[in-house]
Amino acid sequence: AQSVAQPEDQVNVAEGNPLTVKCTYSVSGNPYLFWYVQYPNRGLQFLLKYITGDNLVKGSYGFEAEFNKSQTSFHLKKPSALVSDSALYFCAVVGGGNKLTFGTGTQLKVEL
Amino acid sequence: NAGVTQTPKFRVLKTGQSMTLLCAQDMNHEYMYWYRQDPGMGLRLIHYSVGEGTTAKGEVPDGYNVSRLKKQNFLLGLESAAPSQTSVYFCASDDRAGELFFGEGSRLTVL
């Protein structure tokens, strides 16, 4: 069965600094990987996905993610964090039956 | 364009009571899902549907039932609510694997 691990419950970063939110995965076959963001009291919103091709995927709001097959990782990155980026971020992988399996989430806090 | 709409947004139940959560989507999506979100556990799939008239069990189906009588609607039922079902429930839909559209959530408290 597929699984996703987000090793950090919370990530703190100063505004203007680069940010990284980590994700590792386990799946048989080729991975389909996703990042979602959840703002307080809202549903999740799709950020970006990796299906195949270029290992660096660009998504919404200036976010990007790097797929690394040898390390089975799909870390979310942004060159310059904003206070408005503060939210809960979920990594997810598609496995059997085309169903998404989500990680436990990482709370990102961007401070002035 | 409403997207995915969940009703009700909040509900308090007593143990043993029943209720139904309604999810409606206006994007003509084939796939619909019900998740529950609990602190430290991420989102867990309860049931899902790959088309009108179909349903299937997800990761945590016990204590829940679902129906998809119309393509745009996906109902989640609790026949006899338990405190362990206190959670935030999210409905989602998509037309291909992965890019899910989520509702705003339904917060359920079972006393």
Coordinates of N, CA, C and O in Angstrom, one line a residue, chain A residues 6-67:
Chain A
Q6 N 5.3 13.1 6.3 CA 5.7 14.5 6.4 C 6.4 14.5 7.8 O 5.7 14.6 8.8
P7 N 7.7 14.6 7.9 CA 8.4 14.4 9.1 C 8.3 15.6 10.1 O 8.6 15.4 11.3
E8 N 7.9 16.7 9.6 CA 7.8 17.9 10.4 C 6.4 18.3 10.7 O 5.7 18.5 9.7
D9 N 6.0 18.4 12.0 CA 4.7 18.9 12.3 C 4.5 20.4 12.0 O 3.5 20.8 11.6
Q10 N 5.6 21.1 12.2 CA 5.6 22.5 12.0 C 6.9 23.0 11.5 O 8.0 22.5 11.8
V11 N 6.8 24.0 10.6 CA 8.0 24.7 10.0 C 7.8 26.1 10.2 O 6.8 26.7 9.9
N12 N 8.9 26.8 10.8 CA 8.9 28.2 11.0 C 9.9 28.9 10.1 O 11.0 28.4 10.1
V13 N 9.5 29.9 9.5 CA 10.5 30.6 8.6 C 10.2 32.1 8.7 O 9.0 32.5 8.9
A14 N 11.2 32.9 8.5 CA 11.0 34.4 8.5 C 10.6 34.8 7.1 O 11.0 34.2 6.0
E15 N 9.8 35.8 7.0 CA 9.3 36.3 5.7 C 10.5 36.8 4.9 O 11.4 37.4 5.4
G16 N 10.5 36.4 3.6 CA 11.6 36.7 2.7 C 12.6 35.6 2.6 O 13.4 35.6 1.6
N17 N 12.6 34.7 3.5 CA 13.5 33.6 3.5 C 12.9 32.4 2.7 O 11.7 32.3 2.5
P18 N 13.8 31.6 2.1 CA 13.3 30.4 1.4 C 12.7 29.4 2.4 O 13.1 29.3 3.5
L19 N 11.7 28.7 1.9 CA 11.0 27.7 2.7 C 11.1 26.3 2.0 O 11.1 26.2 0.8
T20 N 11.1 25.3 2.9 CA 11.0 23.9 2.4 C 10.1 23.1 3.3 O 10.3 23.2 4.5
V21 N 9.2 22.4 2.8 CA 8.3 21.5 3.5 C 8.6 20.1 3.0 O 8.4 19.9 1.8
K22 N 9.0 19.2 3.8 CA 9.5 17.9 3.4 C 8.4 16.9 3.2 O 7.4 16.8 4.0
C23 N 8.6 16.0 2.3 CA 7.7 14.9 2.0 C 8.4 13.7 1.4 O 9.2 13.9 0.5
T24 N 8.2 12.5 2.0 CA 8.7 11.3 1.4 C 7.6 10.3 1.2 O 6.6 10.4 1.8
Y25 N 7.8 9.5 0.2 CA 6.6 8.6 -0.2 C 7.1 7.2 -0.4 O 8.3 6.9 -0.5
S26 N 6.1 6.3 -0.4 CA 6.3 4.9 -0.7 C 5.2 4.4 -1.5 O 4.0 4.5 -1.1
V27 N 5.5 3.9 -2.7 CA 4.4 3.4 -3.6 C 5.0 2.4 -4.6 O 6.2 2.6 -5.0
S28 N 4.3 1.5 -5.0 CA 4.7 0.5 -6.0 C 4.4 1.1 -7.3 O 3.4 1.7 -7.6
G29 N 5.4 1.0 -8.2 CA 5.2 1.6 -9.6 C 5.5 3.1 -9.6 O 6.1 3.6 -8.7
N30 N 5.2 3.8 -10.7 CA 5.5 5.2 -10.8 C 4.6 6.0 -9.9 O 3.4 5.8 -9.8
P31 N 5.2 7.0 -9.2 CA 4.4 7.8 -8.2 C 3.7 9.0 -8.9 O 4.3 9.6 -9.8
Y32 N 2.5 9.2 -8.5 CA 1.8 10.4 -8.9 C 1.7 11.2 -7.5 O 1.0 10.8 -6.6
L33 N 2.3 12.4 -7.5 CA 2.5 13.1 -6.2 C 1.8 14.5 -6.3 O 1.9 15.1 -7.3
F34 N 1.3 14.9 -5.1 CA 0.6 16.1 -5.1 C 0.9 16.9 -3.8 O 1.3 16.3 -2.8
W35 N 0.7 18.2 -3.9 CA 0.7 19.1 -2.7 C -0.6 19.8 -2.7 O -1.1 20.4 -3.7
Y36 N -1.2 19.9 -1.4 CA -2.4 20.7 -1.2 C -2.1 21.6 0.0 O -1.3 21.3 0.8
V37 N -2.9 22.7 0.0 CA -2.8 23.7 1.1 C -4.1 23.9 1.7 O -5.2 23.8 1.0
Q38 N -4.1 24.0 3.0 CA -5.4 24.3 3.8 C -5.3 25.5 4.6 O -4.4 25.5 5.6
Y39 N -6.1 26.5 4.4 CA -6.1 27.7 5.2 C -7.1 27.5 6.3 O -8.0 26.6 6.2
P40 N -7.0 28.2 7.4 CA -7.9 27.9 8.6 C -9.4 27.9 8.2 O -9.9 28.8 7.5
N41 N -10.1 26.9 8.7 CA -11.5 26.7 8.5 C -11.9 26.7 7.0 O -13.0 27.1 6.7
R42 N -11.0 26.2 6.2 CA -11.3 26.0 4.8 C -11.0 24.6 4.3 O -10.4 23.8 5.0
G43 N -11.5 24.2 3.1 CA -11.1 22.9 2.5 C -9.8 23.0 1.9 O -9.2 24.1 1.8
L44 N -9.2 21.9 1.5 CA -7.9 21.8 0.9 C -8.0 22.4 -0.5 O -9.0 22.2 -1.2
Q45 N -6.9 23.0 -0.9 CA -6.8 23.5 -2.3 C -5.6 22.9 -3.0 O -4.5 22.8 -2.4
F46 N -5.7 22.5 -4.2 CA -4.7 21.9 -5.0 C -3.6 22.9 -5.3 O -3.9 24.1 -5.7
L47 N -2.3 22.6 -5.1 CA -1.2 23.4 -5.3 C -0.4 23.0 -6.6 O -0.1 23.8 -7.5
L48 N 0.0 21.8 -6.6 CA 0.8 21.3 -7.8 C 0.8 19.8 -7.8 O 0.5 19.1 -6.8
K49 N 1.3 19.2 -8.9 CA 1.4 17.8 -9.0 C 2.6 17.4 -9.8 O 3.1 18.1 -10.7
Y50 N 3.1 16.2 -9.6 CA 4.1 15.5 -10.4 C 3.5 14.2 -11.0 O 3.1 13.4 -10.2
I51 N 3.5 14.1 -12.3 CA 3.1 12.9 -12.9 C 4.2 12.2 -13.6 O 4.5 11.1 -13.4
T52 N 4.9 13.0 -14.5 CA 6.1 12.5 -15.2 C 6.8 13.7 -15.8 O 6.3 14.8 -15.7
G53 N 8.0 13.5 -16.2 CA 8.7 14.6 -16.9 C 9.7 15.3 -16.0 O 10.4 14.7 -15.2
D54 N 9.7 16.6 -16.1 CA 10.7 17.4 -15.4 C 10.6 17.2 -13.9 O 9.4 17.2 -13.3
N55 N 11.7 17.1 -13.2 CA 11.6 16.8 -11.8 C 11.3 18.0 -10.9 O 10.9 17.9 -9.8
L56 N 11.4 19.2 -11.5 CA 11.0 20.4 -10.8 C 9.6 20.9 -11.3 O 9.5 21.2 -12.5
V57 N 8.7 20.9 -10.5 CA 7.3 21.2 -10.8 C 6.9 22.5 -10.2 O 7.1 22.8 -9.1
K58 N 6.3 23.4 -11.1 CA 5.9 24.7 -10.6 C 4.4 24.7 -10.4 O 3.6 24.1 -11.2
G59 N 3.9 25.4 -9.3 CA 2.5 25.4 -9.0 C 2.0 26.8 -8.7 O 2.6 27.8 -9.1
S60 N 0.9 26.8 -8.0 CA 0.3 28.1 -7.6 C 1.0 28.9 -6.6 O 1.8 28.3 -5.8
Y61 N 0.8 30.2 -6.6 CA 1.3 31.1 -5.5 C 2.8 31.1 -5.4 O 3.4 31.4 -4.4
G62 N 3.6 30.7 -6.5 CA 5.0 30.8 -6.5 C 5.7 29.5 -5.9 O 6.9 29.5 -5.7
F63 N 4.9 28.5 -5.5 CA 5.4 27.3 -5.0 C 5.9 26.4 -6.1 O 5.5 26.4 -7.2
E64 N 6.9 25.6 -5.7 CA 7.4 24.5 -6.6 C 7.8 23.3 -5.8 O 7.9 23.4 -4.5
A65 N 7.9 22.2 -6.4 CA 8.3 21.0 -5.7 C 9.3 20.2 -6.6 O 9.2 20.2 -7.8
E66 N 10.2 19.6 -5.9 CA 11.3 18.8 -6.5 C 11.1 17.3 -6.3 O 11.1 16.9 -5.1
F67 N 10.9 16.6 -7.4 CA 10.8 15.1 -7.3 C 12.2 14.5 -7.3 O 13.0 14.8 -8.2

